[in-house]
Short mmCIF file of C-alpha atoms in Angstrom, two decimals:
data_model
loop_
_atom_site.label_atom_id
_atom_site.label_comp_id
_atom_site.label_asym_id
_atom_site.label_seq_id
_atom_site.Cartn_x
_atom_site.Cartn_y
_atom_site.Cartn_z
CA PHE A 1 71.77 -100.24 75.40
CA ASP A 2 72.20 -96.50 75.28
CA ALA A 3 75.53 -96.89 73.54
CA MET A 4 77.01 -99.70 71.52
CA GLY A 5 80.32 -99.61 69.72
CA VAL A 6 83.13 -101.41 68.04
CA MET A 7 86.83 -100.84 67.55
CA ILE A 8 88.18 -100.78 64.01
CA ASP A 9 91.86 -101.65 63.94
CA CYS A 10 93.60 -99.39 61.44
CA SER A 11 97.13 -100.36 62.36
CA ARG A 12 98.11 -103.91 63.12
CA ASN A 13 97.46 -105.78 59.89
CA ALA A 14 96.44 -103.10 57.44
CA VAL A 15 95.38 -99.50 57.08
CA PRO A 16 91.85 -99.77 55.63
CA LYS A 17 90.90 -97.32 52.91
CA THR A 18 88.56 -94.56 53.98
CA GLU A 19 85.77 -95.99 51.81
CA THR A 20 86.09 -99.34 53.57
CA ILE A 21 85.68 -97.69 56.96
CA LYS A 22 82.75 -95.60 55.74
CA ASN A 23 81.00 -98.67 54.29
CA PHE A 24 81.54 -100.60 57.52
CA ALA A 25 80.23 -97.63 59.50
CA ALA A 26 77.06 -97.60 57.38
CA THR A 27 76.48 -101.26 58.23
CA LEU A 28 77.12 -100.57 61.92
CA ALA A 29 74.68 -97.65 61.90
CA CYS A 30 71.98 -99.91 60.42
CA LEU A 31 72.64 -102.36 63.26
CA GLY A 32 72.18 -99.66 65.89
CA TYR A 33 75.81 -99.01 66.79
CA THR A 34 76.42 -95.54 68.18
CA TYR A 35 80.20 -95.23 68.19
CA ILE A 36 83.39 -96.49 66.62
CA HIS A 37 86.81 -96.52 68.23
CA LEU A 38 89.21 -95.84 65.37
CA TYR A 39 92.37 -97.61 66.55
CA THR A 40 95.55 -96.04 65.21
CA GLU A 41 99.12 -96.37 66.29
CA ASP A 42 101.22 -94.36 63.87
CA THR A 43 98.75 -94.55 61.00
CA PHE A 44 97.85 -90.90 60.81
CA GLU A 45 99.66 -87.88 59.48
CA LEU A 46 101.84 -86.10 61.99
CA LYS A 47 103.18 -82.86 60.57
CA ASP A 48 106.87 -82.22 61.20
CA ASN A 49 107.32 -85.97 61.81
CA PRO A 50 107.74 -87.38 58.32
CA TYR A 51 108.71 -90.83 59.60
CA PHE A 52 105.57 -91.24 61.71
CA GLY A 53 103.69 -93.89 59.74
CA TYR A 54 106.22 -93.70 56.91
CA MET A 55 106.16 -96.66 54.51
CA ARG A 56 103.25 -98.12 56.42
CA GLY A 57 100.23 -96.19 55.28
CA ARG A 58 98.62 -93.35 57.16
CA TYR A 59 95.55 -91.19 57.02
CA THR A 60 95.74 -87.52 56.19
CA GLN A 61 93.82 -85.08 58.33
CA GLU A 62 91.38 -84.60 55.45
CA GLU A 63 90.71 -88.35 55.28
CA LEU A 64 90.06 -88.54 59.01
CA LYS A 65 87.71 -85.56 58.84
CA ASP A 66 85.87 -87.25 55.95
CA ILE A 67 85.46 -90.47 57.96
CA VAL A 68 84.20 -88.57 60.99
CA SER A 69 81.78 -86.44 58.95
CA HIS A 70 80.39 -89.49 57.17
CA CYS A 71 79.90 -91.41 60.41
CA GLU A 72 78.31 -88.46 62.20
CA SER A 73 75.81 -88.06 59.36
CA MET A 74 74.56 -91.55 60.31
CA GLY A 75 74.57 -90.90 64.06
CA VAL A 76 77.82 -92.75 64.75
CA GLU A 77 80.44 -91.03 66.91
CA VAL A 78 84.08 -91.69 66.03
CA ILE A 79 86.44 -91.84 69.00
CA PRO A 80 90.16 -91.75 68.23
CA CYS A 81 92.12 -94.52 69.87
CA ILE A 82 95.84 -93.89 69.91
CA GLN A 83 98.77 -95.30 71.82
CA THR A 84 100.81 -93.32 74.27
CA LEU A 85 103.44 -95.43 76.04
CA ALA A 86 103.25 -98.74 74.20
CA HIS A 87 102.36 -100.36 70.86
CA LEU A 88 104.43 -97.95 68.81
CA LYS A 89 106.93 -100.49 67.57
CA THR A 90 106.94 -99.42 63.93
CA ILE A 91 108.14 -95.89 64.66
CA PHE A 92 111.35 -97.45 65.94
CA HIS A 93 112.25 -98.58 62.44
CA TRP A 94 113.47 -95.01 62.11
CA ASN A 95 116.43 -93.72 64.13
CA VAL A 96 114.79 -90.35 64.74
CA TYR A 97 112.74 -92.03 67.50
CA ALA A 98 115.61 -94.03 69.07
CA GLU A 99 116.13 -91.54 71.90
CA ILE A 100 112.62 -92.09 73.28
CA ARG A 101 112.66 -95.90 73.04
CA ASP A 102 112.73 -98.01 76.16
CA ILE A 103 112.41 -101.64 75.00
CA ASP A 104 110.47 -103.32 72.23
CA ASP A 105 107.51 -100.99 71.51
CA ILE A 106 107.64 -99.00 74.76
CA LEU A 107 108.39 -95.29 75.02
CA LEU A 108 110.53 -93.86 77.80
CA ALA A 109 108.11 -92.59 80.42
CA GLU A 110 110.65 -90.27 82.01
CA GLU A 111 111.83 -88.66 78.76
CA GLU A 112 110.43 -85.20 78.02
CA ARG A 113 110.63 -85.84 74.26
CA THR A 114 108.12 -88.67 74.73
CA TYR A 115 105.54 -86.16 75.92
CA ILE A 116 106.34 -83.77 73.09
CA LEU A 117 105.57 -86.59 70.63
CA ILE A 118 102.36 -87.54 72.46
CA GLU A 119 101.20 -83.91 72.59
CA ASN A 120 101.93 -83.53 68.88
CA MET A 121 99.86 -86.64 68.22
CA PHE A 122 96.91 -85.11 70.06
CA LYS A 123 97.35 -81.76 68.36
CA ALA A 124 97.28 -83.47 64.97
CA LEU A 125 94.09 -85.39 65.77
CA ARG A 126 92.15 -82.65 67.56
CA PRO A 127 90.89 -80.88 64.41
CA CYS A 128 89.90 -84.21 62.86
CA PHE A 129 87.62 -85.60 65.56
CA THR A 130 84.62 -83.99 67.22
CA SER A 131 84.31 -86.51 70.05
CA GLU A 132 85.15 -85.20 73.47
CA TYR A 133 86.79 -88.57 74.19
CA ILE A 134 90.22 -89.86 73.25
CA HIS A 135 91.27 -93.40 74.08
CA ILE A 136 94.97 -93.38 74.99
CA GLY A 137 95.83 -97.08 75.29
CA GLY A 138 98.95 -97.77 77.33
CA ASP A 139 97.33 -100.61 79.23
CA GLU A 140 99.90 -103.19 78.18
CA CYS A 141 102.98 -101.21 79.04
CA PRO A 142 105.49 -103.38 80.93
CA THR A 143 107.49 -101.56 83.58
CA VAL A 144 110.21 -104.15 84.22
CA MET A 145 112.90 -102.06 82.55
CA TRP A 146 111.87 -98.95 84.44
CA GLU A 147 113.08 -100.62 87.65
CA LYS A 148 116.64 -100.67 86.25
CA CYS A 149 116.63 -97.44 84.26
CA PRO A 150 118.59 -94.63 85.99
CA HIS A 151 116.53 -91.96 84.19
CA CYS A 152 113.27 -93.60 85.31
CA LYS A 153 114.57 -93.80 88.87
CA ALA A 154 115.46 -90.10 88.73
CA ARG A 155 111.97 -89.18 87.45
CA MET A 156 110.37 -91.37 90.13
CA LYS A 157 112.44 -89.68 92.82
CA ALA A 158 111.64 -86.21 91.50
CA GLU A 159 107.90 -87.02 91.44
CA GLY A 160 107.91 -88.83 94.80
CA LEU A 161 107.00 -92.20 93.27
CA ARG A 162 107.92 -95.47 94.99
CA ARG A 163 107.14 -98.11 92.34
CA PRO A 164 107.67 -98.24 88.56
CA ARG A 165 103.93 -98.75 87.93
CA GLN A 166 103.39 -95.34 89.52
CA LEU A 167 105.49 -93.89 86.71
CA GLN A 168 102.85 -95.08 84.26
CA ASN A 169 100.18 -93.46 86.46
CA TYR A 170 102.24 -90.26 86.37
CA ALA A 171 102.40 -90.45 82.57
CA THR A 172 98.66 -91.07 82.27
CA ALA A 173 97.85 -88.19 84.61
CA ARG A 174 100.13 -85.90 82.63
CA VAL A 175 98.45 -86.86 79.35
CA GLU A 176 95.02 -86.44 80.93
CA LYS A 177 95.87 -82.94 82.14
CA PHE A 178 97.00 -82.00 78.63
CA LEU A 179 93.78 -83.35 77.11
CA ASN A 180 91.48 -81.75 79.68
CA ALA A 181 93.08 -78.35 79.07
CA ARG A 182 91.99 -78.75 75.45
CA GLY A 183 88.42 -79.80 76.13
CA ARG A 184 88.94 -83.54 75.70
CA ARG A 185 88.37 -86.43 78.08
CA LEU A 186 90.67 -89.38 78.45
CA ILE A 187 89.39 -92.95 78.28
CA GLY A 188 91.36 -96.14 78.16
#
């Protein structure tokens, strides 16, 4: 294989220490792995959003840069893997994010503040990672509530969309445009 990788989950059950990730990366490099997807939800520092990852554990920008530098020194690329429309349940423990919540762990796809948060997430990660790729997740985002949501219906009408799933496509395309303008490529 030209490329072989693994995803390290740094969100669901624990936030591994940087040394743990670096040691694991050394083992992976010895086994011929060429990349790591570093899966984060809200487990990285987001300036001006003190509740993002609060009381959960989160990496500082310096820690992420250290991980990336260490991995690159062994020939292992680190690709950030974040979530955009789903899997952000823990941020909703804090009322500051209530206005962008749809249901469960889903963000409102029609809400402009959702995109401000997503863009801030990318801006925070950009100086930490050298990979041209960013995995955006969002694959498990249910749209059942979007069918009933008057705001979603209004966004769909404004964008000429006929089905709620197209609203997710709209959101993905919007995120991709933002990333491409900053020299990054979307995967996921």
